[in-house]
Tab-separated table of C-alpha atoms in Angstrom:
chain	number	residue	atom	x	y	z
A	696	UNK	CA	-2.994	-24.760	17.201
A	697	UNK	CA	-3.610	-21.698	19.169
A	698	UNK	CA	-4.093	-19.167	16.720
A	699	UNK	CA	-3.032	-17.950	13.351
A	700	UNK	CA	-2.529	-14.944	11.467
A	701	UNK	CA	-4.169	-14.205	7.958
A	702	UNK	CA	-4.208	-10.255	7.992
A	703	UNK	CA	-0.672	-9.725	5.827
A	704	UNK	CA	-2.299	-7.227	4.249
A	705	UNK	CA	-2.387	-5.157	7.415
A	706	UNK	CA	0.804	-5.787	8.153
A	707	UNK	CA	3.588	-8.470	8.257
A	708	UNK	CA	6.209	-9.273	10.905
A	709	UNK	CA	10.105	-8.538	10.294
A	710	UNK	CA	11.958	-11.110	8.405
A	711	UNK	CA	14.406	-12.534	11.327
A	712	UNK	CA	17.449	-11.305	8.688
A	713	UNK	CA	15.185	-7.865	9.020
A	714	UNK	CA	15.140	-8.082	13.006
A	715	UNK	CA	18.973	-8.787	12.946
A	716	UNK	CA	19.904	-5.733	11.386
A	717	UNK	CA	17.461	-3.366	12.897
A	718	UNK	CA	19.568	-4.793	16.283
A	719	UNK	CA	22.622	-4.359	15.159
A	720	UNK	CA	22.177	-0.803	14.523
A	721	UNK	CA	20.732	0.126	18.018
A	722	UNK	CA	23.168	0.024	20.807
A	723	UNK	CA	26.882	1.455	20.603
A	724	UNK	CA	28.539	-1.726	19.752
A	725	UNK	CA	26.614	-1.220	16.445
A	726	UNK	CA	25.642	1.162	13.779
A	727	UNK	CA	23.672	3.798	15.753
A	728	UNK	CA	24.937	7.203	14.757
A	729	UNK	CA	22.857	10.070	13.472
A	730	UNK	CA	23.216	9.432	9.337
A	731	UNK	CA	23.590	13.315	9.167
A	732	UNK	CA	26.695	13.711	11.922
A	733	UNK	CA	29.757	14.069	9.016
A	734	UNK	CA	32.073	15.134	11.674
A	735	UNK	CA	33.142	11.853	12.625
A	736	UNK	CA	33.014	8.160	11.372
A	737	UNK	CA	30.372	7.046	13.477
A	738	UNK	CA	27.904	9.031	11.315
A	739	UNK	CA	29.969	8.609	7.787
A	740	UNK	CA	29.511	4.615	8.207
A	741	UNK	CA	25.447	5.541	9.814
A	742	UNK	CA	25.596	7.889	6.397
A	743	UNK	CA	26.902	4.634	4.487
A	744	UNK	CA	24.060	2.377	5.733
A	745	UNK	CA	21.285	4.721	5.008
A	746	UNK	CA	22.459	5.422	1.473
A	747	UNK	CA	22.900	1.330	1.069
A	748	UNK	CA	19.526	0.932	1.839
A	749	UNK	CA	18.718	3.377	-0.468
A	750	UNK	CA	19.997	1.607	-3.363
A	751	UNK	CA	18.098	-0.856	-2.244
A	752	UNK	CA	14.885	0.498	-1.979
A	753	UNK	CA	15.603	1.744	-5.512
A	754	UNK	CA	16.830	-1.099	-7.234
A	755	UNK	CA	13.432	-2.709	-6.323
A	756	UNK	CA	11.196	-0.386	-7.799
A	757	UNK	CA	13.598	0.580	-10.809
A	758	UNK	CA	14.408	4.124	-9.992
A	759	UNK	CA	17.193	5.818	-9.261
A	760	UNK	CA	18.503	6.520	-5.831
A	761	UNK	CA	18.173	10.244	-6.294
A	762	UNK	CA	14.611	9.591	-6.454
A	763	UNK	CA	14.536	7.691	-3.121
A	764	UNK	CA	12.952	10.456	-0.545
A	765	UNK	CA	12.640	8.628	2.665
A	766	UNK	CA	9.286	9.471	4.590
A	767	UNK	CA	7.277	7.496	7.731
A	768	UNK	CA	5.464	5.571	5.598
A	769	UNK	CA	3.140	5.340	2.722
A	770	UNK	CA	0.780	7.577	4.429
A	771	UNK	CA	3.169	10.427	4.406
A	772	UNK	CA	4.357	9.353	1.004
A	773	UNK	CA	1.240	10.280	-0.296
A	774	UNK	CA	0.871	13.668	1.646
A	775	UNK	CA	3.763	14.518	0.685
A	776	UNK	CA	3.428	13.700	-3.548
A	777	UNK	CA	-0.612	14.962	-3.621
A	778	UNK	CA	-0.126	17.923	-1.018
A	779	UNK	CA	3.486	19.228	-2.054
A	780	UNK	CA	2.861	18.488	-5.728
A	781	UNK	CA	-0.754	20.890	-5.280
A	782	UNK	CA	0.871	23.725	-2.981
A	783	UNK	CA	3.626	23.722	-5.426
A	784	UNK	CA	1.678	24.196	-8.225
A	785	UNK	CA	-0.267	27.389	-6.245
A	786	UNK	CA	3.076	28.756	-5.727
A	787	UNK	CA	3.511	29.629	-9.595
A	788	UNK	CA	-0.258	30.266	-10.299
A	789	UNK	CA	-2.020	30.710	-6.736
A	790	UNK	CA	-5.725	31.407	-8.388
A	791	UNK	CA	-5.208	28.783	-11.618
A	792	UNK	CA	-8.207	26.138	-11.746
A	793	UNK	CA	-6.815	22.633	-10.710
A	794	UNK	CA	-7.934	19.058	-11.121
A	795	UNK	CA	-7.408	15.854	-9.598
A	796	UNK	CA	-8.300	12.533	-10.967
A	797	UNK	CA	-8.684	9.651	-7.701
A	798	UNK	CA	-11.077	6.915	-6.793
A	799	UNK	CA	-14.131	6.904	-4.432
A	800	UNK	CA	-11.922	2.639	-3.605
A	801	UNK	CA	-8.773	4.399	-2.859
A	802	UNK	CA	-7.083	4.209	0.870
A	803	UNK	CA	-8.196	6.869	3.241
A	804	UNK	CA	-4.462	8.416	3.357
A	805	UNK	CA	-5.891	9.670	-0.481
A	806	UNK	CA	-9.050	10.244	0.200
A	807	UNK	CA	-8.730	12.457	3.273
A	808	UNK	CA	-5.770	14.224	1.230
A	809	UNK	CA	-8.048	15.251	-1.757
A	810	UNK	CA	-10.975	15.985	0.607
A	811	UNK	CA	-8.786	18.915	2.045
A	812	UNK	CA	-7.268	20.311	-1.135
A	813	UNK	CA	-10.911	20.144	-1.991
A	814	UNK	CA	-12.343	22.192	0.870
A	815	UNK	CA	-9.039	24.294	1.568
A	816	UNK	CA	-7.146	24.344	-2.105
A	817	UNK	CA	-10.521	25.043	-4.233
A	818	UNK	CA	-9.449	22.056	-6.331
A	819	UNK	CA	-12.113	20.465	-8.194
A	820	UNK	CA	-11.759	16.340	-7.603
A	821	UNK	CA	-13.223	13.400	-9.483
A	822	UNK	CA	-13.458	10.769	-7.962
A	823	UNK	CA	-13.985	7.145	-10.120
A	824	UNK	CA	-16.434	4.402	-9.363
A	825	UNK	CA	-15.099	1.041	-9.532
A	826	UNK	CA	-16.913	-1.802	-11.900
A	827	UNK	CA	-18.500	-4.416	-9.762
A	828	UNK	CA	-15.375	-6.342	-10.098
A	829	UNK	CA	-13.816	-3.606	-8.262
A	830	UNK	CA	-11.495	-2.347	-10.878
A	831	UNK	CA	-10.580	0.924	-12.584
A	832	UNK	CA	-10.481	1.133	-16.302
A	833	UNK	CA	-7.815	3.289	-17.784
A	834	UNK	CA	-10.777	4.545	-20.163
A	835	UNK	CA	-12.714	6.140	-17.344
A	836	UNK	CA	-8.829	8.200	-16.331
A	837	UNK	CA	-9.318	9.377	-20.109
A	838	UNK	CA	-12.850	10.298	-19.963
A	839	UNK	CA	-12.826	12.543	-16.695
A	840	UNK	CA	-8.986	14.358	-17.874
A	841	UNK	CA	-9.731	18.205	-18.286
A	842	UNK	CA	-7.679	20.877	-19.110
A	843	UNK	CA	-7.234	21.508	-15.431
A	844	UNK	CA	-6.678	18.533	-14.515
A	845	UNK	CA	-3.155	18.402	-13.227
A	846	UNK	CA	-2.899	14.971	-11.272
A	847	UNK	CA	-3.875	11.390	-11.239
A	848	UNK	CA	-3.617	9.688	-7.887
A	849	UNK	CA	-4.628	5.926	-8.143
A	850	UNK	CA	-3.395	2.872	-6.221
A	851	UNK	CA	-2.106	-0.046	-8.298
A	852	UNK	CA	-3.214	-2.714	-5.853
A	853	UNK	CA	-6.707	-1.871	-3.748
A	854	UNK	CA	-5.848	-2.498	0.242
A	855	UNK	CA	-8.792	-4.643	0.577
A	856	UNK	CA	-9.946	-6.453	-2.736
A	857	UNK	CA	-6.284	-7.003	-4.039
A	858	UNK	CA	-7.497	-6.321	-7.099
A	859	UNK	CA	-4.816	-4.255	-9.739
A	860	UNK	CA	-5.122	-1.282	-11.586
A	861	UNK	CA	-3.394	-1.019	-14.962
A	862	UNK	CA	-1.268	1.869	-14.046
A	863	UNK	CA	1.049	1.271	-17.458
A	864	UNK	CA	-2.185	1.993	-19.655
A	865	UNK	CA	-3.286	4.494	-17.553
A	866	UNK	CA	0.481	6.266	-17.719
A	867	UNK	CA	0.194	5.849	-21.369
A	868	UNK	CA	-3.137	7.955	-21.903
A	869	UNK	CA	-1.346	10.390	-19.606
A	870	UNK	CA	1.519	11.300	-22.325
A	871	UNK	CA	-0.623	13.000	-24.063
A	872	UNK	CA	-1.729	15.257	-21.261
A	873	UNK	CA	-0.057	17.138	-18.738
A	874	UNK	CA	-0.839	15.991	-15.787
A	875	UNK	CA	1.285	13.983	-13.110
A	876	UNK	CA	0.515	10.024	-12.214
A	877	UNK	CA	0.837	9.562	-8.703
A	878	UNK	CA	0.955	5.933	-7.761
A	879	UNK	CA	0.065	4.194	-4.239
A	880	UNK	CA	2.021	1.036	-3.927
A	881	UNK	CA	1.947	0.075	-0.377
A	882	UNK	CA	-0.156	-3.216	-1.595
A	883	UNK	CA	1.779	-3.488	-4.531
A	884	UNK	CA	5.685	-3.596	-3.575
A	885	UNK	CA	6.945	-6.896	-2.361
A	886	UNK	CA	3.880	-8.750	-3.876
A	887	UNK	CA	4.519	-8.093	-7.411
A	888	UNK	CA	7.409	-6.872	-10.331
A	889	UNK	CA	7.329	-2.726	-9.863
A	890	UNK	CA	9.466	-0.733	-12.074
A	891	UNK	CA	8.712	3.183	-12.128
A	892	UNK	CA	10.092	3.391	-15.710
A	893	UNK	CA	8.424	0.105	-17.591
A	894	UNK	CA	4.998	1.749	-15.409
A	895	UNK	CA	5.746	5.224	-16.648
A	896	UNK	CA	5.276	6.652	-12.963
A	897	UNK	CA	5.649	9.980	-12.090
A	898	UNK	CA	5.629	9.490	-8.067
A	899	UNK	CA	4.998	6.167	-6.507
A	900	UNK	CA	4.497	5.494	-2.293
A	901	UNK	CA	5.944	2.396	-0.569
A	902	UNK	CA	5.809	1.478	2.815
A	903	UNK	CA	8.374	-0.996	4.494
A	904	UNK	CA	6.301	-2.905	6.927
A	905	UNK	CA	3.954	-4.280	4.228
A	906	UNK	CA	6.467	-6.793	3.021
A	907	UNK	CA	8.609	-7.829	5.842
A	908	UNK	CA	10.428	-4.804	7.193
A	909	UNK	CA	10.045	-2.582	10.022
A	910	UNK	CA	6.914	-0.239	10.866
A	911	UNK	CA	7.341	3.921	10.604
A	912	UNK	CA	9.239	3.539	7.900
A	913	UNK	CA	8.881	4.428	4.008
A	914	UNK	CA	9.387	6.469	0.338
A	915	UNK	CA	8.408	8.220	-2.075
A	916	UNK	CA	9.823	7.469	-5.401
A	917	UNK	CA	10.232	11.416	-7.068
A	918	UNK	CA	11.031	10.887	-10.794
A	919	UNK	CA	14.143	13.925	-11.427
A	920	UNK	CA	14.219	13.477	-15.023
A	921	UNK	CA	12.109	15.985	-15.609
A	922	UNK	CA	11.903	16.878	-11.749
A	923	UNK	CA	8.912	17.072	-10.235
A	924	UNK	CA	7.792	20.084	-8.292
A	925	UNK	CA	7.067	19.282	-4.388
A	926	UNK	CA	7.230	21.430	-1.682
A	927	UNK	CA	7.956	19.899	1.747
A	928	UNK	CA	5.152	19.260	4.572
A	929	UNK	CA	8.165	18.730	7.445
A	930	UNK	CA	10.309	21.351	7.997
A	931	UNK	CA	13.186	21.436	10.050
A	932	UNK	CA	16.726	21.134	8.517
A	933	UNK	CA	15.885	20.698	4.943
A	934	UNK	CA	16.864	16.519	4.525
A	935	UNK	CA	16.282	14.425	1.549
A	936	UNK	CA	16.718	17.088	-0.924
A	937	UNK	CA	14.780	19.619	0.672
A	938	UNK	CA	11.615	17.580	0.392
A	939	UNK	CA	11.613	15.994	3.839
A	940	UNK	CA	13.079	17.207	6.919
A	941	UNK	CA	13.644	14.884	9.597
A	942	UNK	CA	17.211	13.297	11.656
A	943	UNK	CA	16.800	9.648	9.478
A	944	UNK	CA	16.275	6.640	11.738
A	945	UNK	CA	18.881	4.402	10.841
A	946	UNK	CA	18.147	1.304	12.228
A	947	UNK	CA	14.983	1.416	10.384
A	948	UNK	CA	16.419	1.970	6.998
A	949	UNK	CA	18.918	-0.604	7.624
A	950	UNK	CA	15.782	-3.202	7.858
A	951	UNK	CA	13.523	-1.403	5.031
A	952	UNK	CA	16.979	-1.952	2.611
A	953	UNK	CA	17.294	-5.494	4.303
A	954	UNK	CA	13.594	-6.466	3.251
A	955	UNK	CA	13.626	-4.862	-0.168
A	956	UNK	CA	16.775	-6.753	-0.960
A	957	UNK	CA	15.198	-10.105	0.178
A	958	UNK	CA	11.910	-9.349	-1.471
A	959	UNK	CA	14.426	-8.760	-4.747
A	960	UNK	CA	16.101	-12.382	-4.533
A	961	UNK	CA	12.426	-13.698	-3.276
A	962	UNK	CA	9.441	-12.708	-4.903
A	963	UNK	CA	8.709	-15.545	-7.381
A	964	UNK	CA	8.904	-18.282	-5.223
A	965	UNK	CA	6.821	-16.152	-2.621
A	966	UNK	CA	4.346	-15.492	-5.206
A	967	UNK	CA	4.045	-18.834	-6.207
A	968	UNK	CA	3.608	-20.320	-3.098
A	969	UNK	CA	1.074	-17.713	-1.753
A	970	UNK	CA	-1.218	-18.120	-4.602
A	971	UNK	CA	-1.386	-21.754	-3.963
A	972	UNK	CA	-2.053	-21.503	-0.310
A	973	UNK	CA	-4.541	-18.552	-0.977
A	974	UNK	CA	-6.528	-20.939	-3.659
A	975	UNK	CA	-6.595	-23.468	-1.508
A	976	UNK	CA	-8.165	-21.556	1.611
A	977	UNK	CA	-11.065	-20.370	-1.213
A	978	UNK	CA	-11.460	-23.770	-2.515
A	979	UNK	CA	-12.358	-24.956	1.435
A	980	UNK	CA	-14.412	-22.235	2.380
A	981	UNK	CA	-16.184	-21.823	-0.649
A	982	UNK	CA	-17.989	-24.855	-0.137
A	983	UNK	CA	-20.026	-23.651	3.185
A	984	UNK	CA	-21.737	-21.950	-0.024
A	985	UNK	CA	-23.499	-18.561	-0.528
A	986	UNK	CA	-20.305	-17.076	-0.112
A	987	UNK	CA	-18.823	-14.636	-2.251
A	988	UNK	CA	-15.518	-13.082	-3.558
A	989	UNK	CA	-14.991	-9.558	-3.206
A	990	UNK	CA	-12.932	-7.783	-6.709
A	991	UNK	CA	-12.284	-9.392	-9.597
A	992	UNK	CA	-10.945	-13.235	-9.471
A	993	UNK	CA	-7.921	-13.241	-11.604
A	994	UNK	CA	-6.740	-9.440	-11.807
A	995	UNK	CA	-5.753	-8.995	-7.867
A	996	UNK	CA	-2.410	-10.066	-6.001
A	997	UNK	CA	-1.704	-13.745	-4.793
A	998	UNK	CA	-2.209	-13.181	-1.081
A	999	UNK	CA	-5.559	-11.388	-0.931
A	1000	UNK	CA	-8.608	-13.045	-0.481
A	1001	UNK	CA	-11.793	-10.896	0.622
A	1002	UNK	CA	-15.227	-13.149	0.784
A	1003	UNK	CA	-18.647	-12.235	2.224
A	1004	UNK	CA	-20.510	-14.220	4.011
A	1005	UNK	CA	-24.639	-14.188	3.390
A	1006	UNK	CA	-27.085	-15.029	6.628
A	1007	UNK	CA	-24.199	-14.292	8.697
A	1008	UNK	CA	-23.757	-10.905	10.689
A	1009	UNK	CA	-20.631	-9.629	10.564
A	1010	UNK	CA	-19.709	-7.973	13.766
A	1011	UNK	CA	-20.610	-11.519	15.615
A	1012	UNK	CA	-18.545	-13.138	12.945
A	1013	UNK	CA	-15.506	-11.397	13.383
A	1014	UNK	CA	-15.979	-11.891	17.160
A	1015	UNK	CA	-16.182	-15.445	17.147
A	1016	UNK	CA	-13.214	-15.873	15.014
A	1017	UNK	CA	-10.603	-15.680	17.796
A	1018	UNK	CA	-8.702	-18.333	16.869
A	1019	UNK	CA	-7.884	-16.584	13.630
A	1020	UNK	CA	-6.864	-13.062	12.944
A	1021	UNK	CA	-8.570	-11.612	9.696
A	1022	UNK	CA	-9.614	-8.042	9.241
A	1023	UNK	CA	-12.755	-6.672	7.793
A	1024	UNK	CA	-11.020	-4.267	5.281
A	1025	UNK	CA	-8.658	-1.882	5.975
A	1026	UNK	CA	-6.652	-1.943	9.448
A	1027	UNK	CA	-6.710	2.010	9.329
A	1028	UNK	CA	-10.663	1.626	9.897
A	1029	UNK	CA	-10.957	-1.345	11.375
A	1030	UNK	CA	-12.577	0.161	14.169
A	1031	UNK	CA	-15.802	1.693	12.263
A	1032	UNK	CA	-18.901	0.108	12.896
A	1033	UNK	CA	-20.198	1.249	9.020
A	1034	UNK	CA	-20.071	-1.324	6.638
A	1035	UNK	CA	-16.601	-0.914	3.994
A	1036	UNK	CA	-17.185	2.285	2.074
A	1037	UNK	CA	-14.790	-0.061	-0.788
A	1038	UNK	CA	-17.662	-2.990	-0.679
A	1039	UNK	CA	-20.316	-0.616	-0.953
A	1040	UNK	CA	-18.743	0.811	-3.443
A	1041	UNK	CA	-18.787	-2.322	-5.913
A	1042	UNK	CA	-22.332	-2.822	-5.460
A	1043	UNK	CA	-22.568	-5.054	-1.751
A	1044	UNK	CA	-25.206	-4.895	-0.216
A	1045	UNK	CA	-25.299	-3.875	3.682
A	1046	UNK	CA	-25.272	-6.902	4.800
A	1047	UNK	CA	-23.133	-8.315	2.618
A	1048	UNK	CA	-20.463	-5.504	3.297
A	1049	UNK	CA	-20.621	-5.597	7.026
A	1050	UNK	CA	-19.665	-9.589	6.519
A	1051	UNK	CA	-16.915	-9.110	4.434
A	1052	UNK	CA	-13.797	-10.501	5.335
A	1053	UNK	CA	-10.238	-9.898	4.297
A	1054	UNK	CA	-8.125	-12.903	4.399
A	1055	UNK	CA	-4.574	-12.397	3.459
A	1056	UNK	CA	-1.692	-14.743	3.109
A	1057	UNK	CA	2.105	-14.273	3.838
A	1058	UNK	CA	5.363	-15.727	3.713
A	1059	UNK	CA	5.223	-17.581	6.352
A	1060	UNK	CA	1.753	-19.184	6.201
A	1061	UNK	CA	1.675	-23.109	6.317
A	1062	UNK	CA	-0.851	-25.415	4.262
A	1063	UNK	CA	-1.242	-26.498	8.038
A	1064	UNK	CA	-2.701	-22.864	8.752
A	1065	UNK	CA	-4.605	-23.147	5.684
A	1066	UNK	CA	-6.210	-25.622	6.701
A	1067	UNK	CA	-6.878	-25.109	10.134
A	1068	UNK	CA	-8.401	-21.675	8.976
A	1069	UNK	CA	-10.966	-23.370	6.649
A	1070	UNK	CA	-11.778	-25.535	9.784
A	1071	UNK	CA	-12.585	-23.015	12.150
A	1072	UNK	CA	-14.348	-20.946	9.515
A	1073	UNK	CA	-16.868	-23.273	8.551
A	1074	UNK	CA	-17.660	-24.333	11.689
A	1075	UNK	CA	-18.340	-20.230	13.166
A	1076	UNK	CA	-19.941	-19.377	9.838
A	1077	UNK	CA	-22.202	-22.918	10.088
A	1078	UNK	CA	-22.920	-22.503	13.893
A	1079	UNK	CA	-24.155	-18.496	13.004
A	1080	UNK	CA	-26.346	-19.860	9.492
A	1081	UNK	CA	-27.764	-21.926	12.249
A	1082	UNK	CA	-29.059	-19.455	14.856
């Protein structure tokens, strides 16, 4: 075996039914007209595909397909909800006090955001520290709420733990106040049940490529009913309701409907199976001992898996591990030197942060893999105890 991948959580290959209908919408035997041309039935029937795939996007995530706004990606998704939702509220009351509610654990596409309303929006941010579990409690959203406070932004699934947030308690407290929930689900969609209305959601992110479909590609779920405020951070022709501007890549959309429906008719069985294969790669390398999981055993998704390693360094670790592809947290910072700011965050210690590793499962991961990994794990980890 040459090599093998364990970094789903970064991101996953197309589904081969994916691939096929990305293809078939590139070349002018297939469906490769500008969605927005209505002047001629190449672009009705490119206009047809997008708004298929738009139904659905939605019918995985519960919504409506008026509240479908297509974006780049999750990163955008969440400019777009925390940054439009902000500016739109300065529109009405430009010198009003305004809150937000985050996490110190959440992915750098929030925390960046917040840090500029913060230093260019004069808007006062909290940000929550995780239990050594890595969790959120919905009690610590309902401690820090203010009378300013006019947004929640919290992921439901954490990028590198896997562990879950309860976003339907956390929604609850909310009814009672009147601020927005703003929900990252890049981690979540495609690895477990979302609905926007059973979570009680006010805008939620997804991002295609994290569960089988194509790269570039996203939403943002905009509940209409009552309509949230946003105002747009592309301009240029005033697409997607006004809120995104932007000639919509249809070949893309094609394969982000294509892997939402498959993740629809899938995502038991995938579950199942995962969980099993991602026990079973603890169960081997937990016995090298001193090794430790990262966030909470039981309240994170089946295909994460983050460990650290003591009397190992990490750098050297992740080095030596050529023959499998892991990630030490986040692929957005994969390149920092700095131990993760999430594993500091939950109480690691520097060492034990700068050997963390993030192991995550997919769909098509073998037992043979598994197995393979746990192999070639104990024997780098052993041969580094040893030097």
């Amino acid at each position: 075996m040459k090599s093998i991948y364990l970094d789903y959580a970064a991101t996953t290959p197309c589904a081969p039914e994916v691939a096929d209908a990305i293809a078939a919408c590139l070349t002018l035997e297939g469906n490769f007209a500008n969605p927005a041309s209505r002047s001629h039935r190449y672009g009705w029937q490119a206009e047809q595909a997008v708004e298929t795939a738009r139904g659905q996007v939605a019918s995985l995530i519960g919504a409506d397909t008026r509240e479908i706004v297509w974006t780049s990606g999750a990163t955008e998704s969440n400019n777009l909800a925390v940054k439009g939702f902000v500016e739109a509220l300065r529109r009405e009351q430009p010198q009003a006090p305004l809150h937000i509610i985050t996490s110190a654990i959440e992915h750098k596409a929030i925390l960046d955001t917040v840090a500029y309303l913060e230093a260019w929006h004069k808007v006062d941010v909290t940000y929550l520290a995780p239990n050594a579990d890595g969790l959120i409690q919905p009690t610590q959203v309902a401690d820090a709420l203010t009378e300013n406070t006019c947004l929640v932004t919290l992921m439901a699934v954490n990028n590198e733990l896997g562990t879950m947030t309860d976003i339907p308690a956390i929604a609850n407290i909310l009814k009672r106040h009147k601020a927005l929930l703003h929900v990252d689900a890049a981690q979540a969609v495609g690895k477990l049940e979302v609905n926007v209305n059973d979570w009680g959601v006010d805008m939620l992110s997804v991002s295609a490529h994290k569960f089988y479909g194509p790269k570039g590609i996203g939403a943002l779920y905009v509940r209409r009913d009552p309509q949230v405020p946003l105002v747009s951070q592309i301009h240029g022709g005033g697409h997607e309701r006004g809120m995104r501007s932007g000639t919509l890549p249809t070949h893309q959309l094609v394969g982000f409907g294509e892997a939402a429906r498959l993740v629809s008719e899938q995502l038991a069985m995938d579950e199942a199976r995962i969980r099993e294969l991602r026990d079973r790669l603890w169960a081997g390398i937990s016995e090298l001992g001193d090794v430790w999981i990262n966030g909470h055993p039981e309240a994170r998704v089946a295909n994460h898996l983050n460990v650290s390693f003591a009397a190992v360094d990490g750098e050297i670790l992740l080095a030596s591990l050529a023959k499998v592809a892991v990630s030490s947290g986040s692929a957005c910072t994969s390149a920092s030197v700095e131990p993760s700011y999430v594993l500091k965050a939950i109480g690691r210690s520097d060492q034990l942060a700068h050997a963390g590793l993030r192991l995550s499962v997919g769909r098509y991961t073998t037992e043979e893999e598994i197995d393979f990994a746990i192999t070639e794990i104990s024997r780098v980890v052993s041969l580094l105890r040893k030097q």
